[in-house]
mmCIF file of C-alpha atoms in Angstrom:
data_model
loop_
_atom_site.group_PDB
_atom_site.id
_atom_site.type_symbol
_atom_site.label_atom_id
_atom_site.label_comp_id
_atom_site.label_asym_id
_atom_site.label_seq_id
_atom_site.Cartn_x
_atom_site.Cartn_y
_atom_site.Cartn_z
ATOM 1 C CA UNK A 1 -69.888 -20.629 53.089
ATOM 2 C CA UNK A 2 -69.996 -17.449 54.574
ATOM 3 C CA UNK A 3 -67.900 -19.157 57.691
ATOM 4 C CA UNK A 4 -65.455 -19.838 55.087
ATOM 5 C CA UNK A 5 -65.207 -16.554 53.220
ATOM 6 C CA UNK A 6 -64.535 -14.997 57.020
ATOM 7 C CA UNK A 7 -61.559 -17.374 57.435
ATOM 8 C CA UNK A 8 -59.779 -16.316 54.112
ATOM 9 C CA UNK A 9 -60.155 -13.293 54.789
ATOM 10 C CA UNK A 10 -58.614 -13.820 58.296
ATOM 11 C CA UNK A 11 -55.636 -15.359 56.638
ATOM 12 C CA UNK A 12 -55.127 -12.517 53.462
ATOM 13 C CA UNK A 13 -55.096 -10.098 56.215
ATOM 14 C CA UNK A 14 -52.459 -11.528 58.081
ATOM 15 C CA UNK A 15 -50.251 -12.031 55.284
ATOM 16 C CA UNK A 16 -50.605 -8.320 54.128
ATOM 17 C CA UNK A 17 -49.251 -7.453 57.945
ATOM 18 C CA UNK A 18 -46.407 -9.727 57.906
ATOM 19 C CA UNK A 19 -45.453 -8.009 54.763
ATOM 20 C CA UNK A 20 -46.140 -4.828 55.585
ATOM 21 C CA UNK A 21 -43.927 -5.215 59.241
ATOM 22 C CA UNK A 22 -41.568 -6.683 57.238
ATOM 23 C CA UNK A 23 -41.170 -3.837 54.634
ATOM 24 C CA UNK A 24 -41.545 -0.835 57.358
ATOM 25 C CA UNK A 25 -38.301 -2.607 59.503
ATOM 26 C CA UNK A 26 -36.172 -2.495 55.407
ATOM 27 C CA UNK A 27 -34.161 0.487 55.326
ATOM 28 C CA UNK A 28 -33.926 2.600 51.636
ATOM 29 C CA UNK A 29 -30.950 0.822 51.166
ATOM 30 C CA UNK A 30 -31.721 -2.399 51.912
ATOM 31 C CA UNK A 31 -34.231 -2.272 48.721
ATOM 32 C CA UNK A 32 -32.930 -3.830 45.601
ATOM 33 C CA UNK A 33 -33.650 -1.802 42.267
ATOM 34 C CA UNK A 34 -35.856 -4.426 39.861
ATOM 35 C CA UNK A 35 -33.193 -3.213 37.563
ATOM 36 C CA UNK A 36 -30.483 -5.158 39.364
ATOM 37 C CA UNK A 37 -31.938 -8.297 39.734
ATOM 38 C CA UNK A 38 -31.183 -9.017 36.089
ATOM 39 C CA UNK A 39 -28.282 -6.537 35.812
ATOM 40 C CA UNK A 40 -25.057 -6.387 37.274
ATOM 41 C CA UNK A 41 -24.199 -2.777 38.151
ATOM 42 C CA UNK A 42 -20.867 -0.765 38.839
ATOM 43 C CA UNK A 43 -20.942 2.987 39.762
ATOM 44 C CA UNK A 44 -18.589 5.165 38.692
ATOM 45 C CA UNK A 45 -17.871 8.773 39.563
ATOM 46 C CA UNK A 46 -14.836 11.227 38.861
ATOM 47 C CA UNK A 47 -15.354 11.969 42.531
ATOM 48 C CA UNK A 48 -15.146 8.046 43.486
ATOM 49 C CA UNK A 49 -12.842 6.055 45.689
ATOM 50 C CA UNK A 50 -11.289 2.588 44.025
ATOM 51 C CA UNK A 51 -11.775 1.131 47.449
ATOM 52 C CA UNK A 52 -15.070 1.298 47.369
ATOM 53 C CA UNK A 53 -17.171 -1.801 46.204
ATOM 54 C CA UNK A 54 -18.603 0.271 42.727
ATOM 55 C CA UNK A 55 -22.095 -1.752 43.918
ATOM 56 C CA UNK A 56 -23.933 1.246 44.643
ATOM 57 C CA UNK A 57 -23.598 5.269 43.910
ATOM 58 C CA UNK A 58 -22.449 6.264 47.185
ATOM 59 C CA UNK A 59 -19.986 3.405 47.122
ATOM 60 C CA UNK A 60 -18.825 4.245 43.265
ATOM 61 C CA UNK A 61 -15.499 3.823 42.044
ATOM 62 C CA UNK A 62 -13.170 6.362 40.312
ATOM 63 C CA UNK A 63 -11.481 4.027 37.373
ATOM 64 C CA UNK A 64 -12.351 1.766 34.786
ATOM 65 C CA UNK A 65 -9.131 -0.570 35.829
ATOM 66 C CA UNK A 66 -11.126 -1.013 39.138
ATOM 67 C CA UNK A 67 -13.959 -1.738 37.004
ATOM 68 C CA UNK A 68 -12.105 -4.611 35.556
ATOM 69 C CA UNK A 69 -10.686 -5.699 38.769
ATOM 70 C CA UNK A 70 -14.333 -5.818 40.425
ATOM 71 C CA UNK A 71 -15.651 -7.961 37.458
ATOM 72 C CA UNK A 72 -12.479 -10.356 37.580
ATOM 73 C CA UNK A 73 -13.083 -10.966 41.115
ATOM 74 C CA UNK A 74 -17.165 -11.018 41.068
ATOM 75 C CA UNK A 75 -17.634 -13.048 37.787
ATOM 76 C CA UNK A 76 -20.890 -12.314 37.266
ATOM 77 C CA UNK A 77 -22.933 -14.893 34.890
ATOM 78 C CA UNK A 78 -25.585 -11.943 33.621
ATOM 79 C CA UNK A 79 -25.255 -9.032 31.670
ATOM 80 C CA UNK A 80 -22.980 -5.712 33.268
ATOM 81 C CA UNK A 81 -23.725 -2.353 32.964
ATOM 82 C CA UNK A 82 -21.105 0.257 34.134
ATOM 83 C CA UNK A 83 -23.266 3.494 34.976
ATOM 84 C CA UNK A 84 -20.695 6.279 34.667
ATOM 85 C CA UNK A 85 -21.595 9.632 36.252
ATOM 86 C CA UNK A 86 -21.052 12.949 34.319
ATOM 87 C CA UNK A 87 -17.646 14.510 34.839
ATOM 88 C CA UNK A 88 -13.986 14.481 33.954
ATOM 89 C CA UNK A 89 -11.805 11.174 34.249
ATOM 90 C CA UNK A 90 -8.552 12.438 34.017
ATOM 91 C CA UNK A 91 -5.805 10.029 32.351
ATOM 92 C CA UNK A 92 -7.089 6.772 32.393
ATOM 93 C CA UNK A 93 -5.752 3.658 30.529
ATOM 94 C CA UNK A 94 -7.403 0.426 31.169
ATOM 95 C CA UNK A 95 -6.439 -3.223 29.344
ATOM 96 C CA UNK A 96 -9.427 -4.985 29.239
ATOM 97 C CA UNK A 97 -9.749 -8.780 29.388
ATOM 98 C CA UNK A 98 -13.042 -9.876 31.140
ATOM 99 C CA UNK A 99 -16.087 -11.806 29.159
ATOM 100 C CA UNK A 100 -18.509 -13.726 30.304
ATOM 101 C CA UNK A 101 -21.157 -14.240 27.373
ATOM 102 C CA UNK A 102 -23.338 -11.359 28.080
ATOM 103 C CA UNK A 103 -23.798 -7.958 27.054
ATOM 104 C CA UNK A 104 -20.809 -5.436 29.174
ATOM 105 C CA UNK A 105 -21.861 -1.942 28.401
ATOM 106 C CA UNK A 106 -20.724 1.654 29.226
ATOM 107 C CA UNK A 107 -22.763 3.923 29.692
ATOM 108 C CA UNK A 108 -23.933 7.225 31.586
ATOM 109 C CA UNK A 109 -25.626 7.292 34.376
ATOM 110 C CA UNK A 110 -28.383 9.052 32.832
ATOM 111 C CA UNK A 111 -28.743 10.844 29.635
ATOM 112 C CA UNK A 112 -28.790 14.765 30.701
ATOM 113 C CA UNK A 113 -26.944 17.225 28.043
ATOM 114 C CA UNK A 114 -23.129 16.010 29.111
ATOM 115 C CA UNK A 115 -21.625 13.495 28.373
ATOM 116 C CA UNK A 116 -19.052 11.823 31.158
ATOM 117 C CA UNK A 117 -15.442 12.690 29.483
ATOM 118 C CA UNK A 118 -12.131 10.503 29.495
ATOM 119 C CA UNK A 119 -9.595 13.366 28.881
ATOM 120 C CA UNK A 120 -6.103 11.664 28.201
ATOM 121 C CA UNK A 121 -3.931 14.012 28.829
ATOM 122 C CA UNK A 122 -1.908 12.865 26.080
ATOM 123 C CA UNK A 123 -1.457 8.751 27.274
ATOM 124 C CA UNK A 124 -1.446 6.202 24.687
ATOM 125 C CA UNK A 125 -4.737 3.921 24.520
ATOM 126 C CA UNK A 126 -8.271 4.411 26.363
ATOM 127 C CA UNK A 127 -9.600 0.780 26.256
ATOM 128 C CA UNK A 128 -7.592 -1.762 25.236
ATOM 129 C CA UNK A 129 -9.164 -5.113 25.093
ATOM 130 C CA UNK A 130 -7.213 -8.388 25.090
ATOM 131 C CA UNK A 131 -9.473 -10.516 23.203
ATOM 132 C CA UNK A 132 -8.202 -13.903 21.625
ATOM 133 C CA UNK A 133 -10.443 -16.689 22.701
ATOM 134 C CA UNK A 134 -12.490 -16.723 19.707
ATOM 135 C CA UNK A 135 -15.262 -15.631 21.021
ATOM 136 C CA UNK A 136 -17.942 -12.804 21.298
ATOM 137 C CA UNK A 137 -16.624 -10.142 23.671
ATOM 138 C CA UNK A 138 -19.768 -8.528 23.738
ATOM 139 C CA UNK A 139 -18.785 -4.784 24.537
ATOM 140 C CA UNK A 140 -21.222 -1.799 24.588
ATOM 141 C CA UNK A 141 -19.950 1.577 24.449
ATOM 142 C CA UNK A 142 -22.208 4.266 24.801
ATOM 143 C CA UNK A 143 -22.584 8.347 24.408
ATOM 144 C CA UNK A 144 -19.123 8.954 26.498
ATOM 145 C CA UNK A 145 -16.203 11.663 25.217
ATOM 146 C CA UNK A 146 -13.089 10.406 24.568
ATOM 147 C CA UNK A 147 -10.272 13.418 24.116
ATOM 148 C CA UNK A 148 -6.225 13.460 23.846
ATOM 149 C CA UNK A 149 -5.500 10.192 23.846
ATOM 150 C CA UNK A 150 -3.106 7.985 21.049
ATOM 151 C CA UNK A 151 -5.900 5.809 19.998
ATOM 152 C CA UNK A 152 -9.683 5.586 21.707
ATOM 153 C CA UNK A 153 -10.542 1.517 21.485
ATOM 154 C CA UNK A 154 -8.009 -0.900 20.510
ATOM 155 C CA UNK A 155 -10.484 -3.932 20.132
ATOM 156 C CA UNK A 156 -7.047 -7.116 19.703
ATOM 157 C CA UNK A 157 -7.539 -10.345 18.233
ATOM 158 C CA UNK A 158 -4.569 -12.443 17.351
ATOM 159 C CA UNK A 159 -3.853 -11.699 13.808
ATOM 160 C CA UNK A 160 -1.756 -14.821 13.128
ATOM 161 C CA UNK A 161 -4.465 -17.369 14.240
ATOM 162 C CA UNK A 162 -7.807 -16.558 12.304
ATOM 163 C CA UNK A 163 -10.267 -19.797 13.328
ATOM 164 C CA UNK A 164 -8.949 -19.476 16.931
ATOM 165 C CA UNK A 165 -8.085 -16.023 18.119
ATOM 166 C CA UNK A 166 -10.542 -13.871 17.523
ATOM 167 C CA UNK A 167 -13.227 -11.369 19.008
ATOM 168 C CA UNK A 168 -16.456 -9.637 18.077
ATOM 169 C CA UNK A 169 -20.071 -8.750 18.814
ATOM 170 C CA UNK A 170 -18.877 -5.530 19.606
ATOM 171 C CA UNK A 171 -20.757 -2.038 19.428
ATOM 172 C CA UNK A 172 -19.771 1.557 19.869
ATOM 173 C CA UNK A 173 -23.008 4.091 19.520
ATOM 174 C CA UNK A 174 -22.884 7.611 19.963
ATOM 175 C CA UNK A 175 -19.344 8.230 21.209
ATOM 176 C CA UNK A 176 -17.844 11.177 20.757
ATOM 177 C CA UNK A 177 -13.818 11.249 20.162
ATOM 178 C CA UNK A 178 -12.061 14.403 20.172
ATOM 179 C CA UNK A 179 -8.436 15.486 19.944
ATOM 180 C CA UNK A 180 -6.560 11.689 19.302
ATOM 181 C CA UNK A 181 -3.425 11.270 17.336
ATOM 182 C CA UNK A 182 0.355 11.653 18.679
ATOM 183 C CA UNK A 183 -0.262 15.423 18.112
ATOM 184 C CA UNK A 184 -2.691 15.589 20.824
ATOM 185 C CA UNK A 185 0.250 13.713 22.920
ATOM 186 C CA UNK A 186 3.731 14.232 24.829
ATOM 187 C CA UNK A 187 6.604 11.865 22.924
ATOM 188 C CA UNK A 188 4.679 9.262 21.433
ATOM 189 C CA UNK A 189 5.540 7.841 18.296
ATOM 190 C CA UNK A 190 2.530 8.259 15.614
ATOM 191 C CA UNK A 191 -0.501 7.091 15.634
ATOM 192 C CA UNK A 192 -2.678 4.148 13.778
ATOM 193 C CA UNK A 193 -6.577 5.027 14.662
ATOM 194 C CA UNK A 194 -9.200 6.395 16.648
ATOM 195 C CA UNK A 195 -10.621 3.087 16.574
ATOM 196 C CA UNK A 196 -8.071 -0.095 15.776
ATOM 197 C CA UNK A 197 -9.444 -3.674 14.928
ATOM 198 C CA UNK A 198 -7.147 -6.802 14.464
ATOM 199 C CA UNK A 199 -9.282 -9.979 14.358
ATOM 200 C CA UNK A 200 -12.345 -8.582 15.515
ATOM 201 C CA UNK A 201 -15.659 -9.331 13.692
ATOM 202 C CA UNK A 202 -19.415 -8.609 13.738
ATOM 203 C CA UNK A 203 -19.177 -5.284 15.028
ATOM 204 C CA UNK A 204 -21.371 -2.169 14.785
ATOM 205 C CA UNK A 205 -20.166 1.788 14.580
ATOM 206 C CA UNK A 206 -22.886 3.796 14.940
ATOM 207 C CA UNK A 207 -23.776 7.441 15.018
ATOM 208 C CA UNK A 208 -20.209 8.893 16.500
ATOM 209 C CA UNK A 209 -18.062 11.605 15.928
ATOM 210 C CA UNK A 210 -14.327 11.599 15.350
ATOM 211 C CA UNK A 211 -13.638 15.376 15.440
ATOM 212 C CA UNK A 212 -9.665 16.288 15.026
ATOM 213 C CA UNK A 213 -7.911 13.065 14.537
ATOM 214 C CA UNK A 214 -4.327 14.216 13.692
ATOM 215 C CA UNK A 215 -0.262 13.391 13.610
ATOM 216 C CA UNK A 216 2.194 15.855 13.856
ATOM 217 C CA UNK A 217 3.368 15.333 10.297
ATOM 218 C CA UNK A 218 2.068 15.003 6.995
ATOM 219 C CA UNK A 219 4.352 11.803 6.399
ATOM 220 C CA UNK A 220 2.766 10.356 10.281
ATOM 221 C CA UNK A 221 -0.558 11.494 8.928
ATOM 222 C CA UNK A 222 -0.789 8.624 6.158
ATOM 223 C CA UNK A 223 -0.456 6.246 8.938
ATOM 224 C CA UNK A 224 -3.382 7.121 10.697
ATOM 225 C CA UNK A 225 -6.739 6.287 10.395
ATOM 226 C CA UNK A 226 -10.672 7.212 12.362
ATOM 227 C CA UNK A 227 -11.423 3.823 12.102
ATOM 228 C CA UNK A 228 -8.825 0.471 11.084
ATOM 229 C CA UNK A 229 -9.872 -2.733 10.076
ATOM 230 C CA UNK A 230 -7.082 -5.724 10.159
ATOM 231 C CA UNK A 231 -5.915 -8.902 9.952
ATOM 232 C CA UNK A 232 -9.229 -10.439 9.324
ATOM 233 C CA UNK A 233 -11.727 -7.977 10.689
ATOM 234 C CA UNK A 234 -14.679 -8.934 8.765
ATOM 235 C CA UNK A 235 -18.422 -8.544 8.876
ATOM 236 C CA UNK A 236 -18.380 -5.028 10.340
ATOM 237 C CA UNK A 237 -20.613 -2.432 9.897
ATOM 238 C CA UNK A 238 -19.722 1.278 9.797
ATOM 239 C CA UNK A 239 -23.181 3.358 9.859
ATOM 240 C CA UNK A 240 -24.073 6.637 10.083
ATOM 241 C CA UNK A 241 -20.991 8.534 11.699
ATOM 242 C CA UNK A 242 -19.291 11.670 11.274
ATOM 243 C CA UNK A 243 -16.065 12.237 10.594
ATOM 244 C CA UNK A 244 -14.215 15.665 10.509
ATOM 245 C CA UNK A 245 -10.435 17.235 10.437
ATOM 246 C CA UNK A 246 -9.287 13.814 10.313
ATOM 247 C CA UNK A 247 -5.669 13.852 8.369
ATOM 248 C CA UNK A 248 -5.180 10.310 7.080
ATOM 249 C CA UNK A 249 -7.386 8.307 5.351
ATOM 250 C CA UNK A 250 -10.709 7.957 7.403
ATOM 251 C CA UNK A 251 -11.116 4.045 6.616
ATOM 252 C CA UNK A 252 -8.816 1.463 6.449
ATOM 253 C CA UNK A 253 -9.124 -1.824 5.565
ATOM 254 C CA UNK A 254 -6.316 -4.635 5.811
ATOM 255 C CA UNK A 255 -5.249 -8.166 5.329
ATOM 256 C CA UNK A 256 -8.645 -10.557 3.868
ATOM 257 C CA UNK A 257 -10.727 -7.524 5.986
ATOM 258 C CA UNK A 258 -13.584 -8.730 4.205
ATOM 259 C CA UNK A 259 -17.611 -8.152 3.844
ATOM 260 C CA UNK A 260 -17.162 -4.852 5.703
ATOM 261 C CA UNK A 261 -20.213 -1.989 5.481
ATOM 262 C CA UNK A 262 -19.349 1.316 5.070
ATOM 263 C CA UNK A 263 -22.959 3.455 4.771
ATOM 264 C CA UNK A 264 -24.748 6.281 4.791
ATOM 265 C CA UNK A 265 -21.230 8.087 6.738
ATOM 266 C CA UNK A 266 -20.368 12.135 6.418
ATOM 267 C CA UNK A 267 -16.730 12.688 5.861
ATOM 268 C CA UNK A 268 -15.588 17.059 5.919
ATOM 269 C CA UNK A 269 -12.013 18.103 5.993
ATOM 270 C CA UNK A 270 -11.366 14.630 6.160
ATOM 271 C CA UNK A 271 -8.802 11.936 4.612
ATOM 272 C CA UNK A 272 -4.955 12.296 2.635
ATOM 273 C CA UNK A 273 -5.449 10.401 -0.426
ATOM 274 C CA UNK A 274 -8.975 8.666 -0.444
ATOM 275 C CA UNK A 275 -12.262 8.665 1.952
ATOM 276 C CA UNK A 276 -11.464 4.665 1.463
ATOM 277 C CA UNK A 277 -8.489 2.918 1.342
ATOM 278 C CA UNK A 278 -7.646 -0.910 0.763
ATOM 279 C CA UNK A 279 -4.073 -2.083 1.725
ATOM 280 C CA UNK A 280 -1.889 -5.398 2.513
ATOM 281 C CA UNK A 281 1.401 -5.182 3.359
ATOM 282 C CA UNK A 282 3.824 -6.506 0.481
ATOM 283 C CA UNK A 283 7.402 -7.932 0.916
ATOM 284 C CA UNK A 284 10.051 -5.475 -1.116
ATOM 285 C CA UNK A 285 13.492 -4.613 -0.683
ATOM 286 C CA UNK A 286 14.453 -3.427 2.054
ATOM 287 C CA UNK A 287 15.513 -0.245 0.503
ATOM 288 C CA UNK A 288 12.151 0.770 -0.368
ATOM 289 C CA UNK A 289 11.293 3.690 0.940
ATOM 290 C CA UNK A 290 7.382 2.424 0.869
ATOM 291 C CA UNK A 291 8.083 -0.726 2.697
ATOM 292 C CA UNK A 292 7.828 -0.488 6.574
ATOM 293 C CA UNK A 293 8.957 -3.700 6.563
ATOM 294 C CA UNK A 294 6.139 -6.816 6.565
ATOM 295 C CA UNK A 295 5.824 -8.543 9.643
ATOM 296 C CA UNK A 296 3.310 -11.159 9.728
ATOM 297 C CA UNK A 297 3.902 -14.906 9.284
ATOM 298 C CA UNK A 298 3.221 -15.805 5.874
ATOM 299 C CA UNK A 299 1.805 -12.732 4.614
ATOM 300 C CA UNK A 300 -0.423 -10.684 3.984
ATOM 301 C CA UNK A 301 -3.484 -10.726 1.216
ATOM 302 C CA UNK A 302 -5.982 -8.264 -0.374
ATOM 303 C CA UNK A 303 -9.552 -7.695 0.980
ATOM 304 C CA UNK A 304 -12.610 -8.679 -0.550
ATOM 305 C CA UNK A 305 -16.433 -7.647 -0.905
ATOM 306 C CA UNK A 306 -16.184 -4.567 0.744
ATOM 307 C CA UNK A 307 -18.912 -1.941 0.253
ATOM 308 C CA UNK A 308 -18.796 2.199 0.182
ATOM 309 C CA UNK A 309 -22.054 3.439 -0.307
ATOM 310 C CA UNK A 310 -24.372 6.515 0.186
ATOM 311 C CA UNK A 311 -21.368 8.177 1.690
ATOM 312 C CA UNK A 312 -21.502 12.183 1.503
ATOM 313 C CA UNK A 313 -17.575 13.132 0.947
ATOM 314 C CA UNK A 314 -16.722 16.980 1.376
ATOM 315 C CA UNK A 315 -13.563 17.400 0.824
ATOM 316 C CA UNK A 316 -9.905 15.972 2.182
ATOM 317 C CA UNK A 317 -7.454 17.739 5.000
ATOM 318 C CA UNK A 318 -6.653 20.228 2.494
ATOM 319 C CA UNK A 319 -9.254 21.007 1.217
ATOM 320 C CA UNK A 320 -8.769 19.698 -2.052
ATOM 321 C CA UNK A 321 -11.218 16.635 -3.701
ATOM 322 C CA UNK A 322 -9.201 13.649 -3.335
ATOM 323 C CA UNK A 323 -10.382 9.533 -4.548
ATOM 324 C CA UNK A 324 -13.126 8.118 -3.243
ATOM 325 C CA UNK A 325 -11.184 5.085 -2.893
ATOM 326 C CA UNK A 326 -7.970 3.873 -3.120
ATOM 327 C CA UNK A 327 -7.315 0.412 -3.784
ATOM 328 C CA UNK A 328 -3.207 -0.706 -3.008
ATOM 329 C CA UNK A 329 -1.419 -3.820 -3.955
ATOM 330 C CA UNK A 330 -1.862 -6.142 -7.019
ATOM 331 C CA UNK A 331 -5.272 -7.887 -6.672
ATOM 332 C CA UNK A 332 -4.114 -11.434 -7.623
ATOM 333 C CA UNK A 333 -1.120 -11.037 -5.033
ATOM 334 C CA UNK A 334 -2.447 -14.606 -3.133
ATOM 335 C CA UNK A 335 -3.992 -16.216 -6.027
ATOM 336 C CA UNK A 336 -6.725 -15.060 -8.468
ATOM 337 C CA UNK A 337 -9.843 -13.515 -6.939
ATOM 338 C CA UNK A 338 -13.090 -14.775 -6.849
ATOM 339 C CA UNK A 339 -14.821 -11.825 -5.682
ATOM 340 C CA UNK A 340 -14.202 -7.830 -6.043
ATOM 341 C CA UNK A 341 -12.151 -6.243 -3.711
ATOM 342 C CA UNK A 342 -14.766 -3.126 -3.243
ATOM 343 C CA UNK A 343 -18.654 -2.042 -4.347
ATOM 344 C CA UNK A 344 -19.516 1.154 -4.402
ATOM 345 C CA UNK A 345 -22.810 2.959 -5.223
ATOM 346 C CA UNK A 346 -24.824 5.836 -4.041
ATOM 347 C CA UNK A 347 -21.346 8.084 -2.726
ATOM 348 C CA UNK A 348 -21.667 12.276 -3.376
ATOM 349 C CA UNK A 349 -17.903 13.341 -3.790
ATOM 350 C CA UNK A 350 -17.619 16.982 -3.188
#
């Protein structure tokens, strides 16, 4: 026995130096994070280099479109985090069209007092994704500043296929957008919204801030929108955010938008003629000054069982106490309704 017992421990020992000579020849680099072996990971840094592999910090990228690229070429089957390091990324667009069934989220780096900021400088769109597969797109976005652009996320489904084209699963949590509207922007027509759905469903806004969302006129203003749900985009849930100098109607909803949350929000010095608005667009003569002229294949229809509640309203762009809601269009436009276009409960109207 004891023969025995001297012979195991023979062998454990030799096994502990074979891994020890084998860990003391690894450089620092050669170590994998645990992190990353169920992660994939892209660096990015305002200071980075797009021809750089993004696979590690020192080897970080500068832009999101390289982000994309890296991804399209990689195809990673696992779920992506893009660590973004603090600083200023200085007119970035990116059109966004990579999925692979797991979570893709945005992120910082690490979670210090500043937040990395995409500044605009007056371009159109921030993230644009392409997403008409029918399926969950699975985006993340995550405590980043977006400032002076057009429109922040532009999340596209294909509004004249409902079964087939379009995305959702989507989140944005604690982003901060700042400064967007054609007002914030050099010749650009006016703006829709900070953030723009067509076709997109199942998604969560949580906890942001859309701080001075503005068009240069009051006429452009009733156009625009913090956040825009249409053609379809149902299911969505709008929690906890603030909302602030915003000159058009804060909420949006369009075209069988239906079973849409709107909670527990704070709206100051915020919408034109309602914290809420319902609309479809209606064929009219063309000499009406309130058509702007329908373009969707066979229609458009009302919205059903949305609900605005527990919402504190202070107040529109003038400072004057506008609706709570606003509900356009003849109800029974498409046929007799089955269920109420809105529910409301709980809202403090200042």
């Amino acid at each position: 026995m004891m023969r025995q017992k001297k012979q195991l421990n023979r062998i454990v020992g030799i096994w502990i130096m074979v891994i020890l000579t084998f860990l003391s020849g690894c450089k620092d680099e050669d170590v994998v994070p645990i992190e990353s072996v169920d992660k994939f990971i892209i660096y990015m840094r305002s200071t980075g280099d797009d021809s750089n592999s993004g696979l590690s910090f020192q080897d970080a990228v500068k832009s999101l479109d390289r982000v994309h690229e890296i991804l399209l070429n990689e195809n990673p089957v696992r779920d992506i985090e893009i660590h973004i390091n603090q600083g200023t990324y200085f007119g970035q667009e990116v059109e966004w069209s990579f999925s692979n069934g797991h979570s893709i989220t945005f992120t910082p780096i690490d979670f210090t007092s500043d937040r990395p900021v995409f500044d605009g400088q007056g371009k159109e769109t921030w993230f644009k994704l392409r997403g008409e597969q029918g399926e969950n797109t699975n985006l993340n976005f995550r405590y980043l500043k977006v400032r002076n652009y057009k429109l922040g996320i532009f999340l596209r489904g294909n509004r004249n296929d409902l079964v087939n084209g379009w995305n959702g699963n989507n989140s944005i949590y604690g982003m901060y957008f700042e400064n967007i509207g054609n007002k914030f922007t050099i010749n650009q027509n006016y703006a829709f919204a900070v953030i723009d759905l067509v076709n997109s469903r199942d998604n969560k806004i949580e906890n942001n801030h859309f701080v001075n969302v503005e068009n240069n006129t009051p006429e452009e203003c009733s156009h625009l929108h913090a956040v825009y749900l249409a053609h379809y985009s149902s299911n969505n849930q709008i929690l906890r955010n603030k909302f602030e100098n915003i000159c058009g109607d804060p909420i949006r909803v369009r075209d069988e938008s239906n079973d849409n949350r709107i909670l527990d929000n704070n709206f100051k010095k915020t919408g034109d003629r309602a914290f809420f608005s319902e609309w479809f667009c209606r064929p009219r003569p063309t000499d009406d000054p309130d058509n702007p002229r329908c373009t969707k294949p066979g229609g458009e229809c009302p919205s059903v069982r949305n609900e605005f509640r527990n919402n504190y309203c202070d107040k529109n762009y003038n400072q004057e106490r506008p609706n709570l809601f606003l509900l356009h269009g003849d109800e029974n436009h498409c046929g007799q309704l089955q269920s109420p276009r809105l529910s409301t409960s709980g809202n403090v109207n200042n």
